[in-house]
Amino acid sequence: MTRIGGAEMVDWNLAVATATRFVRPGPEISREEARAVVAELRRHAKASEEHVRSYTRMIPEGHEPEDTPVLVVDRAGWIRANVAGFRALLGPLLDKMRDRRGNGPGGAVLGAVGGKVTGVELGMLLSFLSSRILGQYETFAPAGRELPASANGGGRLLLVAPNIVHVERELDVDPHDFRLWVALHEETHRTQFTGVPWLRDHLRGEIQTFLDETDVDPMTVLERLREAAQTFAGGSRPEGETGEEGGRSLVEIVQTPAQREVLGRLTAVMSLLEGHADFVMDGVGPEVVGSVTEIREKFQERRARGASRLDLALRKLLGLDAKLRQYRDGEKFVRAVVQEVGMDGFNRVWTSPNTLPTKAEIAAPGDWVARVHRKADS
């Protein structure tokens, strides 16, 4: 454990215990049905490889990229995997906070709060998210005995079986088609990272830059949290800081100006990745998923309305609304570029970090085409 003044900064075990204790129960299903679902998801994940590779043309013929495991997990398994990922990714930041604590008044506050509280808070957040994630490609996944990852310490595909069953029942769609549809989306993410070897290191570098810019003075963090509380209680906001939907998320408010610059780049990349996955899922779908139109329409309606008022409030607070916009804006970008320059032309986006779209270009695909294609072809 990383410690401050003898106190654990994050009690990771408590985070897991808290999340698994408060996680919602999954749908009622017999043991035999559960086994059948797991087996089918594994088959769909394997079949999706060829569908996605053929459609995207991201992986050259005859080239076999790095293998990454596919894990069909329950909600508790998803929680354990994500805690392991958080622990690996946040380690440098926690070490930095330990080294910078010193004897200042903020350090005393942080030491008093301790890792137990932080572990509980992280656990509660993960318990909320664990019932909402259908699948996830873990880019920075540390390998463990129960949770294998690729050989070089990163990459595994998670399919959360109870959540998939829950949503397919809620939408009243063909379960076999829906499971394949989900697998196509997640397989696209795996193809993005296995087919573009530099992408993982680029993202890791951006995230580490973001963390390096974190203001580690606890009193400054507390001040930003106070601003967050005022914002969501209807208090005043700094001029020019009103978001698209009337206020900023907690994630946005606790950032420094330097972090906002990094976040702009990360937002563009994540919009590209999520939009590309949606585009591929819908492009492959008509050939292999018979009821894809019905599934897409019902799923989009579900995304838009949220599960409840509480769900909508939490989505806003945590910045999850931004993720929904990433799907929408990113898919529009990919579709517009493919229509103008074709799939091979779009695939120039994977050439290097310099050919990734900016946040502004996500909203104006023609600007990306002009920068990457016309300049290169002139």
mmCIF file of N, CA and C in Angstrom, residues 264 268 357-365 367:
data_model
loop_
_atom_site.group_PDB
_atom_site.id
_atom_site.type_symbol
_atom_site.label_atom_id
_atom_site.label_comp_id
_atom_site.label_asym_id
_atom_site.label_seq_id
_atom_site.Cartn_x
_atom_site.Cartn_y
_atom_site.Cartn_z
ATOM 1 N N GLY A 264 -8.640 17.772 -23.172
ATOM 2 C CA GLY A 264 -9.154 18.028 -24.513
ATOM 3 C C GLY A 264 -8.611 17.021 -25.512
ATOM 4 N N ALA A 268 -10.766 13.883 -27.388
ATOM 5 C CA ALA A 268 -10.777 13.638 -28.827
ATOM 6 C C ALA A 268 -10.453 12.182 -29.146
ATOM 7 N N PRO A 357 -7.413 12.946 -34.569
ATOM 8 C CA PRO A 357 -8.165 14.197 -34.658
ATOM 9 C C PRO A 357 -8.066 15.000 -33.369
ATOM 10 N N THR A 358 -8.119 16.305 -33.505
ATOM 11 C CA THR A 358 -8.227 17.164 -32.336
ATOM 12 C C THR A 358 -9.687 17.211 -31.894
ATOM 13 N N LYS A 359 -9.905 17.802 -30.721
ATOM 14 C CA LYS A 359 -11.280 17.931 -30.240
ATOM 15 C C LYS A 359 -12.111 18.765 -31.212
ATOM 16 N N ALA A 360 -11.516 19.814 -31.777
ATOM 17 C CA ALA A 360 -12.232 20.641 -32.749
ATOM 18 C C ALA A 360 -12.531 19.867 -34.023
ATOM 19 N N GLU A 361 -11.608 19.012 -34.447
ATOM 20 C CA GLU A 361 -11.813 18.239 -35.680
ATOM 21 C C GLU A 361 -12.869 17.168 -35.515
ATOM 22 N N ILE A 362 -13.056 16.656 -34.301
ATOM 23 C CA ILE A 362 -14.147 15.707 -34.080
ATOM 24 C C ILE A 362 -15.472 16.353 -34.483
ATOM 25 N N ALA A 363 -15.626 17.633 -34.176
ATOM 26 C CA ALA A 363 -16.855 18.355 -34.521
ATOM 27 C C ALA A 363 -16.852 18.843 -35.965
ATOM 28 N N ALA A 364 -15.686 18.856 -36.628
ATOM 29 C CA ALA A 364 -15.571 19.333 -38.010
ATOM 30 C C ALA A 364 -14.713 18.349 -38.801
ATOM 31 N N PRO A 365 -15.269 17.201 -39.186
ATOM 32 C CA PRO A 365 -14.472 16.152 -39.850
ATOM 33 C C PRO A 365 -13.743 16.633 -41.098
ATOM 34 N N ASP A 367 -12.208 19.319 -41.555
ATOM 35 C CA ASP A 367 -10.926 19.928 -41.190
ATOM 36 C C ASP A 367 -9.855 18.860 -41.020
#
